[in-house]
Coordinates of C-alpha atoms in Angstrom, one line a residue:
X1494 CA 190.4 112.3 49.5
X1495 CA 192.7 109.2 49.1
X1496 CA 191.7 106.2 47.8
X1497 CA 189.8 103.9 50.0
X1498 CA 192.1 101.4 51.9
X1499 CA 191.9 99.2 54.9
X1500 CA 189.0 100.1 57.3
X1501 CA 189.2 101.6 60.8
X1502 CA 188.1 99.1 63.5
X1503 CA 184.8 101.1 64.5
X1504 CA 184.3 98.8 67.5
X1505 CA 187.4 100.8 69.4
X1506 CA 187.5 104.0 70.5
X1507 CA 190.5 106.3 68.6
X1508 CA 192.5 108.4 70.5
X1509 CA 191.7 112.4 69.8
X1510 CA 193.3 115.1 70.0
X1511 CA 191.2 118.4 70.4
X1512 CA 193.3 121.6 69.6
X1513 CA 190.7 124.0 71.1
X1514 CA 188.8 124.4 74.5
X1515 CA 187.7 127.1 76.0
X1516 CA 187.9 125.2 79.5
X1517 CA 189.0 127.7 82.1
X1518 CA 186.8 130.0 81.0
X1519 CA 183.8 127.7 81.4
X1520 CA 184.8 126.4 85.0
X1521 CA 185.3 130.4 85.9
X1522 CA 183.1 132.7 83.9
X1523 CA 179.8 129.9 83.7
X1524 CA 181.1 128.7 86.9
X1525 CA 181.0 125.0 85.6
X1526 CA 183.0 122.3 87.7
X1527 CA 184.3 120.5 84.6
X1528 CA 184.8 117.3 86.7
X1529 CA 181.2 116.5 87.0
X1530 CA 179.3 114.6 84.3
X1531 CA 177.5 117.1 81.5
X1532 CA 174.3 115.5 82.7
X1533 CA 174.8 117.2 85.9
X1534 CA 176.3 119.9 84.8
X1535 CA 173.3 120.5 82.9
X1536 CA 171.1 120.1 85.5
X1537 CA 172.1 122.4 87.8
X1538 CA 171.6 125.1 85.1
X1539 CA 168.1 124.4 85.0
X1540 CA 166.0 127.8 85.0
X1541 CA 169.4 129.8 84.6
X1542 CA 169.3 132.4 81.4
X1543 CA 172.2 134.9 81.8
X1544 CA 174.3 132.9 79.1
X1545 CA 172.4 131.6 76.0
X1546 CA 174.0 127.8 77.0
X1547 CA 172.6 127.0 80.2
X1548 CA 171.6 123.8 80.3
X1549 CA 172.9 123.6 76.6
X1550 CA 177.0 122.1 77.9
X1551 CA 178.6 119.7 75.9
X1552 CA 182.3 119.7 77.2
X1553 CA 183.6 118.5 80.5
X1554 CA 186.3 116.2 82.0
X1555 CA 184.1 113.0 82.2
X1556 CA 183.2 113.4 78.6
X1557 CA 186.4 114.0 77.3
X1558 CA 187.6 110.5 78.6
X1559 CA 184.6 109.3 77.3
X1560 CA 185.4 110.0 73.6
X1561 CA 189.0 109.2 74.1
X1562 CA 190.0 112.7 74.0
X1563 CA 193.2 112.5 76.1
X1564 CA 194.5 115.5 74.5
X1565 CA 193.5 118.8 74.3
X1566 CA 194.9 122.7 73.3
X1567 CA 193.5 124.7 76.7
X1568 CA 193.2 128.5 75.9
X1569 CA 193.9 131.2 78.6
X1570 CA 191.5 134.3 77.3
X1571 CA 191.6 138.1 78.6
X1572 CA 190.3 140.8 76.0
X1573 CA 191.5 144.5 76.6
X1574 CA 188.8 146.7 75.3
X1575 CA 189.5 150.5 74.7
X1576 CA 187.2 153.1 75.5
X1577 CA 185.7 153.3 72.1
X1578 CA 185.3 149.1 71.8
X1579 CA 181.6 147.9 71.9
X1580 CA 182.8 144.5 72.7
X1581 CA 182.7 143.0 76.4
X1582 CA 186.2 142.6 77.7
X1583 CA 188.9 144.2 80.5
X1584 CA 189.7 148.0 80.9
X1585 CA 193.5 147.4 80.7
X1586 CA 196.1 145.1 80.0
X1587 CA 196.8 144.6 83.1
X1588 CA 193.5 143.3 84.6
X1589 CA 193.6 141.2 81.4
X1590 CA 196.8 139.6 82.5
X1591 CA 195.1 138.8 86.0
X1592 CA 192.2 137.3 84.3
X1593 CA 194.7 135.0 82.4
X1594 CA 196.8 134.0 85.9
X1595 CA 193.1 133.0 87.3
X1596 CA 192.2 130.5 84.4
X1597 CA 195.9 129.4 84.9
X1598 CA 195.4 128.7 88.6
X1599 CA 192.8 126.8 87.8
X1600 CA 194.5 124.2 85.6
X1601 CA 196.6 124.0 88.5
X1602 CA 193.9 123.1 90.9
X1603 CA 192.6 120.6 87.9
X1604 CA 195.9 119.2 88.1
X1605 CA 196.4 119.2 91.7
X1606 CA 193.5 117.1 91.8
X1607 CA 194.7 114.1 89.0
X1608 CA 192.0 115.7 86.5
X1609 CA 194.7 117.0 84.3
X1610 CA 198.2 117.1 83.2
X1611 CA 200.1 119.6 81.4
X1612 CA 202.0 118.7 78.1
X1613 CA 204.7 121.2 77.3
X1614 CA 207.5 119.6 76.0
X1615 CA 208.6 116.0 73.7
X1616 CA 209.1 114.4 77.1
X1617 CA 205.9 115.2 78.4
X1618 CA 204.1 114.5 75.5
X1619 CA 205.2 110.8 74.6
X1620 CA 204.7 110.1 78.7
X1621 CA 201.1 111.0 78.4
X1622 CA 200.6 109.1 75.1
X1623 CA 201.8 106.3 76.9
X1624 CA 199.8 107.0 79.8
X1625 CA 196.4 106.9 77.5
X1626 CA 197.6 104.5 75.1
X1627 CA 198.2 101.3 78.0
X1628 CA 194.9 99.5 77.1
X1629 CA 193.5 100.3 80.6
X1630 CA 189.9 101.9 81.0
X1631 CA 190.5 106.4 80.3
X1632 CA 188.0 107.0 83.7
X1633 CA 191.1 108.2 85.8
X1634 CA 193.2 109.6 83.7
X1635 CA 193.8 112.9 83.4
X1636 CA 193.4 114.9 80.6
X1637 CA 196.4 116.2 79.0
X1638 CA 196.7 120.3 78.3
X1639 CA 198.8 122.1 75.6
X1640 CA 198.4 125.6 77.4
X1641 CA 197.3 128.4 74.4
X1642 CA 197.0 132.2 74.8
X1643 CA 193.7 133.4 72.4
X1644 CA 194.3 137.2 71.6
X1645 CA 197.3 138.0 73.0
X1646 CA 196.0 141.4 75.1
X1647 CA 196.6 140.4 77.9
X1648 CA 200.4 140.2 77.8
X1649 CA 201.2 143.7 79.7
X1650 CA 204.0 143.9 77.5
X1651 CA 206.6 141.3 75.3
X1652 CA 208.6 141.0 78.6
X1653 CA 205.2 139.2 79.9
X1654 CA 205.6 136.5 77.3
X1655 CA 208.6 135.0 79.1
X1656 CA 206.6 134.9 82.2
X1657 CA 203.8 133.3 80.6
X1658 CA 206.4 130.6 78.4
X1659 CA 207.2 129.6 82.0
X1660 CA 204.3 128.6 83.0
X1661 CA 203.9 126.3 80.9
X1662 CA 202.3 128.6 77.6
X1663 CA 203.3 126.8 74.2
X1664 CA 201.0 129.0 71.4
X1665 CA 199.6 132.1 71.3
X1666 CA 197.0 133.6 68.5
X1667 CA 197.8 137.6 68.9
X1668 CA 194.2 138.4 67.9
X1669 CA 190.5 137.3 69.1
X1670 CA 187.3 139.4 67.8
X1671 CA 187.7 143.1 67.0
X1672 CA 190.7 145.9 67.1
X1673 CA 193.6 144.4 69.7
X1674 CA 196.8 145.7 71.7
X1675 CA 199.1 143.7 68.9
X1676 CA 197.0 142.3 66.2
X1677 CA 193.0 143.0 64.8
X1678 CA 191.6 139.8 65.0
X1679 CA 187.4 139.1 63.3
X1680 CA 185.6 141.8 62.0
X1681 CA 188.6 144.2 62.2
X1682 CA 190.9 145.3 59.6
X1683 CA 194.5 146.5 59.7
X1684 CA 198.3 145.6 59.7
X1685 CA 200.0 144.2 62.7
X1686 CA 200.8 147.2 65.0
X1687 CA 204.9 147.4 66.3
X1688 CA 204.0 145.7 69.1
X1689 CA 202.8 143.0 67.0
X1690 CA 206.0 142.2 65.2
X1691 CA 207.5 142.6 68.5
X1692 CA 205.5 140.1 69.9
X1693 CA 206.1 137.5 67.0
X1694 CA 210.0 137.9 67.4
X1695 CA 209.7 137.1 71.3
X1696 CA 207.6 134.2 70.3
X1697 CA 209.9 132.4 67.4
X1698 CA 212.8 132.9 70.4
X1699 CA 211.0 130.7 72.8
X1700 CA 209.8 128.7 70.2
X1701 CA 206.0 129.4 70.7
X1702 CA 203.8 128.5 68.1
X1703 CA 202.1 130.6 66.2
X1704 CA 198.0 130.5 66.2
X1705 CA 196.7 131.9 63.0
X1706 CA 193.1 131.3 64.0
X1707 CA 191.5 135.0 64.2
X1708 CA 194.1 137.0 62.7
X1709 CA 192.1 139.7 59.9
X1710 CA 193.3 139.1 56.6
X1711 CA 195.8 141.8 56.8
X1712 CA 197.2 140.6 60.1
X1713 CA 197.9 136.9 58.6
X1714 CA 199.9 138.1 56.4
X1715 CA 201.7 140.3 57.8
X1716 CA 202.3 137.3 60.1
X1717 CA 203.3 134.8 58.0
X1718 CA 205.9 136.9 56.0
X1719 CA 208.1 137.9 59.4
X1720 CA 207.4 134.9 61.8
X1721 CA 209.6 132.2 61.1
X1722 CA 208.8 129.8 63.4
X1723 CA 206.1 127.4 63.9
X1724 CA 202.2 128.1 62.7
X1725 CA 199.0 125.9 63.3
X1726 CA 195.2 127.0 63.2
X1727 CA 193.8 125.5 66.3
X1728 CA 189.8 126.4 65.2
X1729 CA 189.0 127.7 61.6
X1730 CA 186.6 126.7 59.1
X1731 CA 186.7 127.5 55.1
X1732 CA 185.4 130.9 53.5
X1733 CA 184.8 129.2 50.2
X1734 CA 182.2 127.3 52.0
X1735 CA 180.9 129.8 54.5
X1736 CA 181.9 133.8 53.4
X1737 CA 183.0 135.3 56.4
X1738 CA 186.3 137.1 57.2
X1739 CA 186.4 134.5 60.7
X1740 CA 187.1 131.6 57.7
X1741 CA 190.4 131.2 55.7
X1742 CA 190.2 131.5 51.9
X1743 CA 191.9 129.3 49.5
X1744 CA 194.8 131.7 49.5
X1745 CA 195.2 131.7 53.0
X1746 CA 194.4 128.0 53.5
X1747 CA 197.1 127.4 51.0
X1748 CA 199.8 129.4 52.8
X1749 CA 199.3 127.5 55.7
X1750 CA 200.2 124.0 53.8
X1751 CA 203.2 125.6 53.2
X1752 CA 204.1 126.0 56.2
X1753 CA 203.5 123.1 57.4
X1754 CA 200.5 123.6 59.4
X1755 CA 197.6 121.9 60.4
X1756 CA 194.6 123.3 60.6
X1757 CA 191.4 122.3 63.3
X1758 CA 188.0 122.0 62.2
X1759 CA 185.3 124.2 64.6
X1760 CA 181.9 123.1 65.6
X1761 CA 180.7 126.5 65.7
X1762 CA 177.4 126.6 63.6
X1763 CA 177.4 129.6 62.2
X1764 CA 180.7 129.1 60.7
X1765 CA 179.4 125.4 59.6
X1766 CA 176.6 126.5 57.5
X1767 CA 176.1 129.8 55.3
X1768 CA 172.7 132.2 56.4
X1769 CA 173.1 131.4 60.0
X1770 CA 171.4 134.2 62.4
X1771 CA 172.8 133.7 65.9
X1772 CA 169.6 133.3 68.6
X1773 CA 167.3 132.6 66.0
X1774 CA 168.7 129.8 64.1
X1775 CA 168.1 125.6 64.7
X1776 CA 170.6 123.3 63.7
X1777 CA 168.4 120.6 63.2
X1778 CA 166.0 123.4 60.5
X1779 CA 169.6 124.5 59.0
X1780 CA 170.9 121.1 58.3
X1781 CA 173.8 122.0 60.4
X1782 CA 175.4 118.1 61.7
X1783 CA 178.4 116.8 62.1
X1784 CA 179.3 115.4 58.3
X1785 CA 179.0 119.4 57.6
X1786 CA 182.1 119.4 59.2
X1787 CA 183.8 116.9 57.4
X1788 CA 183.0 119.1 54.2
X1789 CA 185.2 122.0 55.5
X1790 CA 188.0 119.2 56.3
X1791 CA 187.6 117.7 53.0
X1792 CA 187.9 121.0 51.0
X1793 CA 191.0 122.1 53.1
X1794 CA 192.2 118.0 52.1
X1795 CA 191.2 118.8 48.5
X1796 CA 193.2 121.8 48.7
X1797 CA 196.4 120.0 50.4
X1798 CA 196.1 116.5 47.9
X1799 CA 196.4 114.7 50.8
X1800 CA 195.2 114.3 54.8
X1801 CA 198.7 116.2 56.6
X1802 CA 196.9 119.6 57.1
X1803 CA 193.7 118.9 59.3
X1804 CA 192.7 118.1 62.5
X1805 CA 189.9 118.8 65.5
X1806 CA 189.3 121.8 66.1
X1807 CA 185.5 122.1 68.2
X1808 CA 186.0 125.2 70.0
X1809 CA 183.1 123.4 71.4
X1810 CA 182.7 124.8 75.0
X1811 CA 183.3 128.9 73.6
X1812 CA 180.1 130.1 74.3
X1813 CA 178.1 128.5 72.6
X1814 CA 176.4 125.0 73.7
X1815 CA 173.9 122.9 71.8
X1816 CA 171.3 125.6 70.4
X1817 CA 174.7 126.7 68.2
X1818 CA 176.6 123.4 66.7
X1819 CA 175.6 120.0 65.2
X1820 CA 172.5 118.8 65.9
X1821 CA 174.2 114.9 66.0
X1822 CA 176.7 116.1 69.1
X1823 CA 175.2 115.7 72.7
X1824 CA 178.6 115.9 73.9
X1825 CA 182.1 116.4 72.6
X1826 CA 182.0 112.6 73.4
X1827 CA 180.2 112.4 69.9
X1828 CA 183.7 113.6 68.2
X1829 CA 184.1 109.4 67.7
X1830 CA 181.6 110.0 65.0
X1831 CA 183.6 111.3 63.1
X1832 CA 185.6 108.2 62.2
X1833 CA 182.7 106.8 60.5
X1834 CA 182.0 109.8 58.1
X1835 CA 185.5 110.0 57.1
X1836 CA 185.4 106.3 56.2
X1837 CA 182.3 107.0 54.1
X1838 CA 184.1 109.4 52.2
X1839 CA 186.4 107.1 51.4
X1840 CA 189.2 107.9 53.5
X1841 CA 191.5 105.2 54.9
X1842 CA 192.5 104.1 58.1
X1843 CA 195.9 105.6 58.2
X1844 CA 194.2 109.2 56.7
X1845 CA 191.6 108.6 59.8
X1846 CA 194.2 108.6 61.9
X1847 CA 196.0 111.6 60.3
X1848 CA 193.1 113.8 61.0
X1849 CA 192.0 112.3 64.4
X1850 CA 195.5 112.9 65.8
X1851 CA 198.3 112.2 64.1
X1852 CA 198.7 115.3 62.2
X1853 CA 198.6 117.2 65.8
X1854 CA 201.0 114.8 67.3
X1855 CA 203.1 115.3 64.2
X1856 CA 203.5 119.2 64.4
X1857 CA 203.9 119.1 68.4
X1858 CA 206.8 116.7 67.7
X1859 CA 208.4 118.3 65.0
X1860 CA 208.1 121.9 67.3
X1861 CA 209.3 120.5 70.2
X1862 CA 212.3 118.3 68.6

């Protein structure tokens, strides 16, 4: 996108931040103990089949330090499904919620144990970047964790969101897949519901930022117009490149750099590379690697006229391991690839560094001045 410039230094490891994981649900629903190496994670999957990933993980604690990840946006996750929705997910809002305080008890445990750290505020946020940035070897670090709600079901009702907010919750995206309690999220259609505006007032009071990332087109907007506060896209990919109502179109991608927001690339094959059949198709056979990415980031970069809007995304670890993102990742180690490609391309060091973290670390400091 800009004009080539001084080189990155590909002999050192950049510092990342990652804006989506799917980490509690991993350790509880796969019952994966994220400190271990993948390797061994892996390995003790061997001969399992109820999840279409065994054996397949890319994400956990070890690997993060590996790839200088010292950063990530953690998601809590609890779908409410009415009677009438096909999709897997809780019978009320309330066993949602529980689901939520489960995953959250388990960051605590993580933390407990030195294996993470949360990041919730300015002051917590430049002590960890400190912390990572000392020159010392990443092996016992923690990780740091922005805490995230995806689909916003589970909050019983707006009073919960305070609740949550003190616990540490710093974004929330109201929808996930299908119809929701305050917003339709992918492959549903339909305006934010009164509880959804509710929801979105509740969260510009406490300041919580606003995850675009699932919201059906009508939602988004509906969004964008009456929240006033701050708006990111943790894990979305471009519809020009892949047509599906999950992607952002032009339109949409535009309204974002508006608002100032910065957008996370997903590792998600099938919204990497068009004519993907989930189950049946190879990455490797669909030409589905890592500098696919870099083509969504570069269009949303065309679109911008410059690097401020885009970030790391993965999503890497939501249910979906190897057989479903680039062929070129082993683990989310592999992100340090990256650099490379985007030096290919052109980029310079400084718009590197925009993308690898800076514009994250940019937003979270603006939002929590």
């Amino acid at each position: 996108m800009a004009e080539p410039g001084k080189k990155p230094q590909n002999n050192l490891l950049m510092f990342i931040v990652d804006a989506h994981l799917d980490l509690s649900m991993n350790a509880l629903e796969w019952n994966r103990d994220l400190r271990q190496p993948v390797a061994d994670i892996n390995a003790r999957e061997a001969g399992l089949n109820d999840k279409p990933d065994r054996g397949k993980a890319t994400v956990s604690l070890p690997e993060l330090r590996k790839g200088n990840i010292g950063l990530v946006v953690a998601t809590q996750i609890g779908r409410y499904v009415a009677p009438d929705n096909p999709l897997p997910g809780w019978h009320s809002p309330q066993q949602a919620w529980a689901q939520t305080q489960g995953q959250l008890a388990w960051y605590k445990a993580m933390e407990a144990e030195g294996e993470m750290v949360q990041v919730a505020d300015l002051l917590t946020l430049e002590k960890h970047l400190t912390l990572w940035n000392n020159g010392e070897p990443n092996d016992a670090k923690p990780v740091g964790y922005i805490l995230s709600l995806e689909g916003a079901d589970s909050i019983i009702d707006v009073s919960y969101l305070e609740k949550a907010y003190q616990s540490g919750l710093r974004a929330v995206g109201p929808a996930h897949y299908g119809p929701g309690r305050y917003a339709n999220g992918t492959d549903a259609t339909g305006r934010l519901s009164r509880q959804g505006f509710e929801l979105l007032k509740e969260m510009e009071r406490l300041n919580i930022i606003l995850d675009a990332t699932h919201l059906c087109d009508d939602a988004f907007w509906d969004a964008l117009n009456v929240f006033g506060g701050h708006v990111w896209a943790s894990h979305n990919n471009c519809r020009a490149l892949v047509d599906h109502n999950r992607q952002f179109s032009d339109d949409m991608i535009k309204a974002l750099i508006e608002r100032g927001a910065v957008i996370g690339a997903a590792l998600d094959a099938w919204m990497m590379v068009p004519g993907w059949q989930r189950g049946v198709s190879d990455p490797s056979a669909m030409n589905c690697n890592i500098d696919v990415a870099v083509d969504h980031i570069d269009h949303i970069c065309q679109i911008a006229g410059n690097t401020l809007h885009v970030g790391m995304g993965t999503d890497l670890d939501g249910a979906f391991g190897r057989e479903q993102c680039p062929y070129d990742l082993e683990t989310i180690a592999d992100l340090q690839k990256f650099t490379s490609l985007f030096e290919k391309r052109g980029y310079t060091s400084v718009d590197i560094e925009n993308m690898v973290h800076g514009n994250w670390l940019r937003f979270l400091r603006k939002a929590w001045a």
